[in-house]
Amino acid sequence: MAAPDTARSRAAILQLTAERAGHCAFFFDFDGTLAPIQEDPDTVHPAAGIVEVLAEVNRRLGKVVIVSARPADFLRQRFAALPDVAVFGLYGLEVQRPGGLVETDPSAAPFVQVMSDLADRARAELPAGTRVEYKRLSVAVHYRNAPHLAAEVEQWGKQRASDLGLRVQAGRMVVELKPPGQRDKGSVLREETEGHSCAWYFGDDVADLRAFDALTAREEADPDFVGVRVAVANAESGHALIEAADIHVDAPEDVPALLRALLDQAP
Ligand SMILES: [Mg+2]
């Protein structure tokens, strides 16, 4: 069971949002939020009903934006049926806006070769059971199939990040190395909520806390702004995310019903 919703009731949140239909923005992480996690990350697809409900939210309530650790090209493939939706990849280092090409954050562009070399090194140095995912501007090392290697992978990541001046991003059964700089899900939220009076963010992992925090900061600066943090929570998500959320659901498969309840209230 998900934890009970706190503070504002879910009914009140739906009402406040429906009143702002057309002025809202809806941000979604991908893995673990819209798509059930799989042992092989290449086989992850949106849960049943997700694409259809996102299309309706985008049309009736406000823009839908995907903000993920995946490359933008991967996200575009998964949401090919939603050409009007912007996809931010690699925690915002890449963006593909409707009708546009993939744009790379200028701060990250010099790291393509560094990351290619790092991926080769990870494959050579890390033990069997780990899975190295090279994403052009970052390298993720998954240990979902070998959880006992967590400490070893984390230590390897910290050391390489220190050697190369990179950032470490921990996640669910994954350690990721990213270019230095400030770009993250929080900065995407700060920019993309401009001009909106309401925004929701759906996430399942510690990296999503930055996005939650950006909504909270915006609410503190603008009392009329409604920020809604949704945790798609499970045992791997961590207490911080669960405690920071306004609404909890148990799994990606439960997201469509929540959005349908919101659509039912909208004009
Ligand atoms: Mg996730």
Short mmCIF file of N, CA, C and O in Angstrom, two decimals, residues 22-25 63 189-198 218 222 225:
data_model
loop_
_atom_site.label_atom_id
_atom_site.label_comp_id
_atom_site.label_asym_id
_atom_site.label_seq_id
_atom_site.Cartn_x
_atom_site.Cartn_y
_atom_site.Cartn_z
N GLY A 22 -5.43 24.42 -18.53
CA GLY A 22 -4.92 25.30 -19.59
C GLY A 22 -3.71 26.11 -19.15
O GLY A 22 -2.99 26.64 -19.98
N HIS A 23 -3.49 26.19 -17.83
CA HIS A 23 -2.35 26.95 -17.31
C HIS A 23 -1.39 26.04 -16.54
O HIS A 23 -0.51 26.52 -15.83
N CYS A 24 -1.62 24.75 -16.64
CA CYS A 24 -0.80 23.79 -15.89
C CYS A 24 0.28 23.17 -16.78
O CYS A 24 0.21 23.25 -18.00
N ALA A 25 1.25 22.56 -16.13
CA ALA A 25 2.25 21.76 -16.84
C ALA A 25 2.45 20.48 -16.04
O ALA A 25 2.39 20.49 -14.81
N LYS A 63 0.57 21.46 -20.86
CA LYS A 63 1.63 20.74 -21.55
C LYS A 63 2.18 19.58 -20.70
O LYS A 63 2.32 19.68 -19.48
N LEU A 189 12.72 22.05 -14.38
CA LEU A 189 11.44 22.49 -13.80
C LEU A 189 11.38 24.00 -13.64
O LEU A 189 10.36 24.63 -13.93
N ARG A 190 12.47 24.58 -13.17
CA ARG A 190 12.47 26.04 -12.96
C ARG A 190 12.19 26.76 -14.27
O ARG A 190 11.41 27.70 -14.32
N GLU A 191 12.80 26.29 -15.35
CA GLU A 191 12.61 26.97 -16.65
C GLU A 191 11.23 26.68 -17.24
O GLU A 191 10.57 27.57 -17.75
N GLU A 192 10.85 25.43 -17.19
CA GLU A 192 9.65 25.02 -17.94
C GLU A 192 8.35 25.33 -17.22
O GLU A 192 7.27 25.15 -17.80
N THR A 193 8.40 25.75 -15.95
CA THR A 193 7.17 26.16 -15.27
C THR A 193 6.91 27.66 -15.43
O THR A 193 5.86 28.14 -15.02
N GLU A 194 7.83 28.37 -16.02
CA GLU A 194 7.62 29.81 -16.23
C GLU A 194 6.35 30.04 -17.03
O GLU A 194 6.11 29.39 -18.05
N GLY A 195 5.55 30.99 -16.55
CA GLY A 195 4.31 31.31 -17.26
C GLY A 195 3.15 30.38 -16.92
O GLY A 195 2.06 30.54 -17.46
N HIS A 196 3.38 29.41 -16.04
CA HIS A 196 2.31 28.49 -15.64
C HIS A 196 1.92 28.77 -14.18
O HIS A 196 2.77 29.18 -13.39
N SER A 197 0.66 28.52 -13.86
CA SER A 197 0.21 28.77 -12.48
C SER A 197 0.07 27.47 -11.70
O SER A 197 -0.36 27.47 -10.55
N CYS A 198 0.45 26.36 -12.33
CA CYS A 198 0.26 25.06 -11.70
C CYS A 198 1.17 24.05 -12.38
O CYS A 198 1.30 24.08 -13.61
N ARG A 218 9.23 27.35 -6.05
CA ARG A 218 8.32 28.20 -6.84
C ARG A 218 7.08 28.57 -6.04
O ARG A 218 6.61 29.72 -6.10
N ASP A 222 5.78 32.31 -5.07
CA ASP A 222 4.55 32.73 -5.75
C ASP A 222 3.37 32.01 -5.09
O ASP A 222 3.06 30.87 -5.42
N PHE A 225 0.83 29.95 -7.05
CA PHE A 225 1.28 28.79 -7.82
C PHE A 225 0.95 27.51 -7.05
O PHE A 225 1.17 27.41 -5.84
#
